[in-house]
Amino acid sequence: MNITIAEKIRFYYGFIYLWHKENGSQTIERMESNQLNKDEGHSARIQEYLKIIANLPHPSKAELGEIYEIAQLVRSGMLEWNYCEKYLIDLSLGEVAWKIFELKKGIDTLPKKHDFTRVKSKEKYIYQGEEYWQEAVKSYQDFPNNNERNIGGRIALIDTNWEFQKESGLNERVLFRDLEELNFVEVTEADTLNRLVEDEQISIISIKVK
Amino acid sequence: MSWTTEITIKNNLNRVSKCKIPKGQVFENKQIGSGKQNVAAAREYVFDVPPNSTITVEIEVLCINQHLSSPSGSYNVAYFKVDKDFNNQQELWSIMKPQK
């Protein structure tokens, strides 16, 4: 099963959410018992905490941005009071918050746009047949392909180039053409299926031709 | 002759996602050397995916590799589309040939 980074972030956020929903009263007790905290802003801080807890978004519906804000409050903010508490797993809420930010780095560094210029047109002198497929795999190896996420294009390039080769009537001299020469163009518009998958807004479960 | 492609997708967000499949969007068969045709969307499709939901949409596709066998099985969405307009299978096959 393909679990996205976004799903992992929501999973970890669930521990913060559940702990505070079930044990929020412990935070109030800690705030009450902390003499250093009993200044003019004391009751306002308690009210602020209660407001945050009341408005915690459910893990299945939370936007990633909301989760990052809450995780930041656990690291250094109103939810830091319970930094060391553990809930169901052997990680403290503070460690869970750090885990969320580690995962966020994974999303931030996902390739947003591929450099298709690396797939240059190449010319080889080879016999066709089995040798074609071996050379084609090498020639198009830079083209991104991810069968688990159901996104790619390398095989379509290899197959289409093979057809172009047959149509060209060339013997032995095989060209491995780039996107443009194969009459393809990169899809760059926002909100297209491949862009949404790249940004992890959408996961493709399956694509089947019938 | 056209074919039907069934796409099952999940919206990971807590809001509606508008999703577009441009005309000519290529879908590749997953298995190298299978001899099965790769396909392209016959027209543009735009649809909404409800928040945190999984939906299945069916789209009409045409084949892009005239000499390969009929398409079937599991496919990937490609990062590219056919860069010229076409109205039917024959026109698409004509596009997918080298310029003489």
Tab-separated table of C-alpha atoms in Angstrom:
chain	number	residue	atom	x	y	z
A	1	MET	CA	0.000	0.000	0.000
A	2	ASN	CA	1.263	3.423	-0.900
A	3	ILE	CA	1.136	5.736	2.159
A	4	THR	CA	1.809	9.355	1.330
A	5	ILE	CA	3.897	11.673	3.470
A	6	ALA	CA	0.746	13.704	4.111
A	7	GLU	CA	-0.970	10.612	5.517
A	8	LYS	CA	2.020	9.923	7.792
A	9	ILE	CA	1.911	13.517	9.063
A	10	ARG	CA	-1.814	13.165	9.872
A	11	PHE	CA	-1.097	9.846	11.591
A	12	TYR	CA	1.479	11.421	13.932
A	13	TYR	CA	-0.677	14.502	14.506
A	14	GLY	CA	-3.393	12.108	15.737
A	15	PHE	CA	-1.365	11.403	18.889
A	16	ILE	CA	-1.173	15.110	19.758
A	17	TYR	CA	-4.862	15.541	19.016
A	18	LEU	CA	-5.987	12.558	21.120
A	19	TRP	CA	-3.747	13.327	24.083
A	20	HIS	CA	-5.002	16.882	24.425
A	21	LYS	CA	-8.631	15.973	23.800
A	22	GLU	CA	-8.512	13.267	26.487
A	23	ASN	CA	-6.058	14.775	28.969
A	24	GLY	CA	-6.341	18.508	28.502
A	25	SER	CA	-7.405	18.925	32.131
A	26	GLN	CA	-3.898	17.835	33.189
A	27	THR	CA	-2.519	20.856	31.392
A	28	ILE	CA	-4.832	23.165	33.285
A	29	GLU	CA	-3.725	21.554	36.568
A	30	ARG	CA	-0.082	22.054	35.652
A	31	MET	CA	-0.681	25.661	34.728
A	32	GLU	CA	-2.567	26.188	37.990
A	33	SER	CA	0.173	24.605	40.101
A	34	ASN	CA	2.987	26.579	38.512
A	35	GLN	CA	3.483	29.504	40.903
A	36	LEU	CA	5.803	31.310	38.514
A	37	ASN	CA	3.011	31.355	36.005
A	38	LYS	CA	0.495	33.033	38.297
A	39	ASP	CA	0.812	36.557	36.999
A	40	GLU	CA	-1.751	38.835	35.387
A	41	GLY	CA	-1.882	36.772	32.217
A	42	HIS	CA	-2.537	33.497	33.999
A	43	SER	CA	-6.245	33.111	33.364
A	44	ALA	CA	-5.863	34.469	29.839
A	45	ARG	CA	-3.334	31.724	29.095
A	46	ILE	CA	-5.719	29.067	30.386
A	47	GLN	CA	-8.472	30.478	28.215
A	48	GLU	CA	-6.113	30.485	25.232
A	49	TYR	CA	-5.205	26.847	25.855
A	50	LEU	CA	-8.875	25.843	26.116
A	51	LYS	CA	-9.604	27.678	22.893
A	52	ILE	CA	-6.773	25.877	21.073
A	53	ILE	CA	-7.967	22.489	22.319
A	54	ALA	CA	-11.570	23.210	21.372
A	55	ASN	CA	-10.481	24.129	17.854
A	56	LEU	CA	-8.006	21.303	17.194
A	57	PRO	CA	-8.968	19.962	13.762
A	58	HIS	CA	-9.723	16.259	13.527
A	59	PRO	CA	-6.684	14.405	12.081
A	60	SER	CA	-8.616	13.177	9.055
A	61	LYS	CA	-9.657	16.714	8.154
A	62	ALA	CA	-6.685	18.807	9.237
A	63	GLU	CA	-4.840	20.791	6.584
A	64	LEU	CA	-1.094	20.225	6.654
A	65	GLY	CA	-0.550	23.921	7.422
A	66	GLU	CA	-2.779	23.619	10.499
A	67	ILE	CA	-0.849	20.552	11.671
A	68	TYR	CA	2.495	22.372	11.321
A	69	GLU	CA	1.149	25.274	13.415
A	70	ILE	CA	-0.039	22.906	16.147
A	71	ALA	CA	3.222	20.931	16.079
A	72	GLN	CA	5.061	24.229	16.508
A	73	LEU	CA	2.910	24.988	19.594
A	74	VAL	CA	4.011	21.615	21.000
A	75	ARG	CA	7.671	22.417	20.381
A	76	SER	CA	7.521	25.945	21.798
A	77	GLY	CA	4.125	27.362	22.618
A	78	MET	CA	0.895	26.803	24.477
A	79	LEU	CA	1.028	23.018	23.994
A	80	GLU	CA	4.609	22.719	25.228
A	81	TRP	CA	3.358	22.042	28.787
A	82	ASN	CA	2.854	18.404	27.863
A	83	TYR	CA	5.965	18.028	25.747
A	84	CYS	CA	7.088	14.848	27.561
A	85	GLU	CA	3.745	13.042	27.654
A	86	LYS	CA	3.376	9.835	25.664
A	87	TYR	CA	0.228	8.467	24.097
A	88	LEU	CA	0.007	4.878	22.818
A	89	ILE	CA	3.461	4.921	21.224
A	90	ASP	CA	6.922	5.257	22.728
A	91	LEU	CA	7.408	8.810	21.529
A	92	SER	CA	6.725	11.899	23.598
A	93	LEU	CA	4.415	14.543	22.145
A	94	GLY	CA	7.513	16.686	21.649
A	95	GLU	CA	9.198	13.933	19.674
A	96	VAL	CA	6.014	13.470	17.660
A	97	ALA	CA	6.095	17.180	16.819
A	98	TRP	CA	9.712	16.877	15.657
A	99	LYS	CA	8.740	13.824	13.599
A	100	ILE	CA	6.058	15.891	11.871
A	101	PHE	CA	8.629	18.535	10.930
A	102	GLU	CA	11.015	15.852	9.681
A	103	LEU	CA	8.266	14.551	7.406
A	104	LYS	CA	7.480	18.109	6.294
A	105	LYS	CA	11.049	18.370	4.980
A	106	GLY	CA	10.258	15.363	2.767
A	107	ILE	CA	7.299	17.205	1.249
A	108	ASP	CA	9.259	20.439	0.847
A	109	THR	CA	12.021	18.647	-1.058
A	110	LEU	CA	9.764	16.680	-3.412
A	111	PRO	CA	10.671	17.521	-6.984
A	112	LYS	CA	8.140	20.071	-8.165
A	113	LYS	CA	9.211	20.123	-11.749
A	114	HIS	CA	11.351	17.672	-13.593
A	115	ASP	CA	14.242	18.532	-15.823
A	116	PHE	CA	13.227	16.794	-19.005
A	117	THR	CA	16.126	18.341	-20.884
A	118	ARG	CA	18.247	15.497	-19.497
A	119	VAL	CA	16.396	13.211	-21.902
A	120	LYS	CA	18.380	14.261	-24.939
A	121	SER	CA	18.077	12.820	-28.376
A	122	LYS	CA	20.766	10.154	-28.812
A	123	GLU	CA	21.904	8.171	-31.780
A	124	LYS	CA	23.195	4.611	-31.567
A	125	TYR	CA	24.294	2.076	-34.116
A	126	ILE	CA	22.737	-1.114	-32.879
A	127	TYR	CA	20.753	-4.031	-34.172
A	128	GLN	CA	17.066	-3.762	-33.461
A	129	GLY	CA	15.114	-6.367	-31.536
A	130	GLU	CA	16.145	-7.268	-28.005
A	131	GLU	CA	19.101	-4.922	-28.177
A	132	TYR	CA	16.725	-2.016	-28.787
A	133	TRP	CA	14.962	-2.524	-25.440
A	134	GLN	CA	18.245	-2.775	-23.539
A	135	GLU	CA	19.574	0.438	-25.076
A	136	ALA	CA	16.218	2.194	-24.707
A	137	VAL	CA	16.092	1.510	-20.968
A	138	LYS	CA	19.550	3.100	-20.640
A	139	SER	CA	18.747	6.045	-22.893
A	140	TYR	CA	15.561	6.955	-21.055
A	141	GLN	CA	16.760	6.079	-17.546
A	142	ASP	CA	16.781	9.734	-16.487
A	143	PHE	CA	13.093	10.072	-17.200
A	144	PRO	CA	11.168	9.971	-13.881
A	145	ASN	CA	8.952	6.949	-13.307
A	146	ASN	CA	7.211	5.819	-10.144
A	147	ASN	CA	4.986	2.762	-10.513
A	148	GLU	CA	3.938	2.904	-6.861
A	149	ARG	CA	2.546	6.398	-7.293
A	150	ASN	CA	1.245	5.495	-10.771
A	151	ILE	CA	3.094	8.320	-12.520
A	152	GLY	CA	5.802	8.249	-15.162
A	153	GLY	CA	6.073	8.046	-18.928
A	154	ARG	CA	9.345	6.203	-19.581
A	155	ILE	CA	7.658	3.158	-21.116
A	156	ALA	CA	5.452	5.306	-23.347
A	157	LEU	CA	8.631	7.011	-24.625
A	158	ILE	CA	10.383	3.701	-25.269
A	159	ASP	CA	7.358	2.222	-27.077
A	160	THR	CA	6.661	5.329	-29.131
A	161	ASN	CA	10.299	5.731	-30.080
A	162	TRP	CA	10.298	2.107	-31.245
A	163	GLU	CA	7.335	2.879	-33.526
A	164	PHE	CA	9.081	5.975	-34.877
A	165	GLN	CA	12.082	3.779	-35.555
A	166	LYS	CA	10.003	1.336	-37.570
A	167	GLU	CA	8.341	4.163	-39.503
A	168	SER	CA	11.658	5.858	-40.263
A	169	GLY	CA	12.932	2.813	-42.157
A	170	LEU	CA	16.411	3.199	-40.728
A	171	ASN	CA	18.440	0.049	-40.296
A	172	GLU	CA	20.806	-0.395	-37.385
A	173	ARG	CA	21.015	3.358	-36.806
A	174	VAL	CA	18.612	3.829	-33.903
A	175	LEU	CA	17.648	7.257	-32.647
A	176	PHE	CA	16.428	7.721	-29.118
A	177	ARG	CA	14.282	10.796	-29.514
A	178	ASP	CA	13.390	13.387	-26.892
A	179	LEU	CA	9.848	14.466	-25.927
A	180	GLU	CA	9.530	17.081	-28.635
A	181	GLU	CA	10.715	14.792	-31.414
A	182	LEU	CA	8.127	12.218	-30.348
A	183	ASN	CA	5.383	14.887	-30.568
A	184	PHE	CA	4.873	15.038	-26.823
A	185	VAL	CA	4.911	18.078	-24.561
A	186	GLU	CA	5.185	18.293	-20.774
A	187	VAL	CA	1.924	18.958	-18.907
A	188	THR	CA	2.619	22.009	-16.757
A	189	GLU	CA	-0.803	23.532	-16.061
A	190	ALA	CA	-1.918	23.775	-12.422
A	191	ASP	CA	-4.679	21.446	-11.255
A	192	THR	CA	-3.805	18.758	-13.784
A	193	LEU	CA	-3.776	15.180	-12.516
A	194	ASN	CA	-0.005	14.750	-12.717
A	195	ARG	CA	0.693	18.085	-10.952
A	196	LEU	CA	-1.734	17.216	-8.140
A	197	VAL	CA	-0.034	13.837	-7.710
A	198	GLU	CA	3.396	15.507	-7.658
A	199	ASP	CA	2.198	17.870	-4.923
A	200	GLU	CA	0.618	14.958	-2.999
A	201	GLN	CA	-2.779	16.649	-3.039
A	202	ILE	CA	-4.106	13.638	-4.917
A	203	SER	CA	-3.018	9.989	-4.728
A	204	ILE	CA	-3.722	7.683	-7.634
A	205	ILE	CA	-4.988	4.351	-6.331
A	206	SER	CA	-5.148	2.740	-9.787
A	207	ILE	CA	-5.496	3.424	-13.490
A	208	LYS	CA	-6.977	0.602	-15.530
A	209	VAL	CA	-7.716	0.454	-19.244
A	210	LYS	CA	-10.733	-1.667	-20.115
B	1	MET	CA	-12.282	2.725	-31.754
B	2	SER	CA	-11.913	4.219	-28.316
B	3	TRP	CA	-11.271	2.642	-24.944
B	4	THR	CA	-12.319	3.380	-21.410
B	5	THR	CA	-9.807	4.160	-18.699
B	6	GLU	CA	-10.935	3.866	-15.111
B	7	ILE	CA	-8.997	6.150	-12.742
B	8	THR	CA	-9.382	5.794	-8.970
B	9	ILE	CA	-7.971	8.720	-7.020
B	10	LYS	CA	-7.958	9.938	-3.438
B	11	ASN	CA	-8.085	13.571	-2.364
B	12	ASN	CA	-5.633	14.010	0.521
B	13	LEU	CA	-6.930	17.455	1.407
B	14	ASN	CA	-9.701	18.737	3.625
B	15	ARG	CA	-11.173	20.672	0.732
B	16	VAL	CA	-12.483	19.998	-2.733
B	17	SER	CA	-9.738	19.494	-5.325
B	18	LYS	CA	-10.478	20.463	-8.900
B	19	CYS	CA	-8.695	18.029	-11.190
B	20	LYS	CA	-8.077	18.423	-14.895
B	21	ILE	CA	-7.011	15.820	-17.430
B	22	PRO	CA	-6.003	17.673	-20.598
B	23	LYS	CA	-6.872	16.372	-24.045
B	24	GLY	CA	-3.996	14.197	-25.245
B	25	GLN	CA	-2.825	13.355	-21.689
B	26	VAL	CA	-0.762	10.190	-22.104
B	27	PHE	CA	-1.230	7.092	-19.947
B	28	GLU	CA	1.491	4.466	-20.223
B	29	ASN	CA	1.215	0.752	-19.680
B	30	LYS	CA	3.302	-0.209	-16.664
B	31	GLN	CA	5.111	-3.184	-18.090
B	32	ILE	CA	8.058	-2.659	-20.404
B	33	GLY	CA	8.036	-4.810	-23.516
B	34	SER	CA	4.413	-5.887	-22.951
B	35	GLY	CA	3.536	-4.874	-26.504
B	36	LYS	CA	0.381	-3.138	-25.279
B	37	GLN	CA	-0.606	0.250	-26.603
B	38	ASN	CA	-0.154	3.388	-24.591
B	39	VAL	CA	-3.157	5.709	-24.695
B	40	ALA	CA	-4.111	9.398	-24.699
B	41	ALA	CA	-7.235	11.167	-23.380
B	42	ALA	CA	-9.720	11.718	-26.215
B	43	ARG	CA	-10.840	15.067	-24.801
B	44	GLU	CA	-10.365	17.312	-21.775
B	45	TYR	CA	-11.959	16.272	-18.486
B	46	VAL	CA	-12.496	18.458	-15.432
B	47	PHE	CA	-14.018	17.138	-12.233
B	48	ASP	CA	-14.156	17.817	-8.493
B	49	VAL	CA	-12.837	15.384	-5.906
B	50	PRO	CA	-14.619	15.802	-2.537
B	51	PRO	CA	-12.462	16.380	0.566
B	52	ASN	CA	-10.660	13.295	1.921
B	53	SER	CA	-12.581	11.095	-0.497
B	54	THR	CA	-11.774	8.392	-3.007
B	55	ILE	CA	-13.579	8.499	-6.325
B	56	THR	CA	-13.413	6.633	-9.625
B	57	VAL	CA	-13.794	8.422	-12.937
B	58	GLU	CA	-14.020	6.901	-16.389
B	59	ILE	CA	-12.530	8.681	-19.370
B	60	GLU	CA	-12.401	7.901	-23.066
B	61	VAL	CA	-8.930	7.268	-24.501
B	62	LEU	CA	-7.420	6.589	-27.902
B	63	CYS	CA	-4.355	4.498	-28.691
B	64	ILE	CA	-1.078	6.155	-29.588
B	65	ASN	CA	0.983	3.168	-30.837
B	66	GLN	CA	-0.571	1.814	-34.021
B	67	HIS	CA	1.614	-1.278	-34.237
B	68	LEU	CA	1.133	-2.489	-30.685
B	69	SER	CA	-1.682	-4.685	-29.387
B	70	SER	CA	-4.875	-3.546	-27.678
B	71	PRO	CA	-4.502	-1.673	-24.386
B	72	SER	CA	-5.454	-3.369	-21.129
B	73	GLY	CA	-4.343	-3.644	-17.500
B	74	SER	CA	-2.627	-1.177	-15.186
B	75	TYR	CA	-1.332	2.190	-16.381
B	76	ASN	CA	0.573	5.257	-15.113
B	77	VAL	CA	-0.333	8.849	-15.844
B	78	ALA	CA	2.553	10.349	-17.854
B	79	TYR	CA	4.188	13.733	-17.277
B	80	PHE	CA	3.323	14.651	-20.866
B	81	LYS	CA	0.582	14.843	-23.449
B	82	VAL	CA	0.358	14.715	-27.241
B	83	ASP	CA	1.358	18.176	-28.437
B	84	LYS	CA	-0.941	18.406	-31.487
B	85	ASP	CA	-4.714	18.412	-31.746
B	86	PHE	CA	-6.610	15.390	-33.076
B	87	ASN	CA	-10.249	14.462	-33.546
B	88	ASN	CA	-10.220	10.697	-33.923
B	89	GLN	CA	-8.029	7.589	-33.783
B	90	GLN	CA	-6.758	7.911	-37.338
B	91	GLU	CA	-5.647	11.508	-36.811
B	92	LEU	CA	-3.862	10.580	-33.602
B	93	TRP	CA	-1.977	7.758	-35.301
B	94	SER	CA	-0.992	10.159	-38.083
B	95	ILE	CA	0.463	12.572	-35.530
B	96	MET	CA	2.431	9.808	-33.862
B	97	LYS	CA	4.774	9.277	-36.797
B	98	PRO	CA	8.129	10.840	-37.623
B	99	GLN	CA	8.158	13.805	-39.980
B	100	LYS	CA	9.405	12.597	-43.368
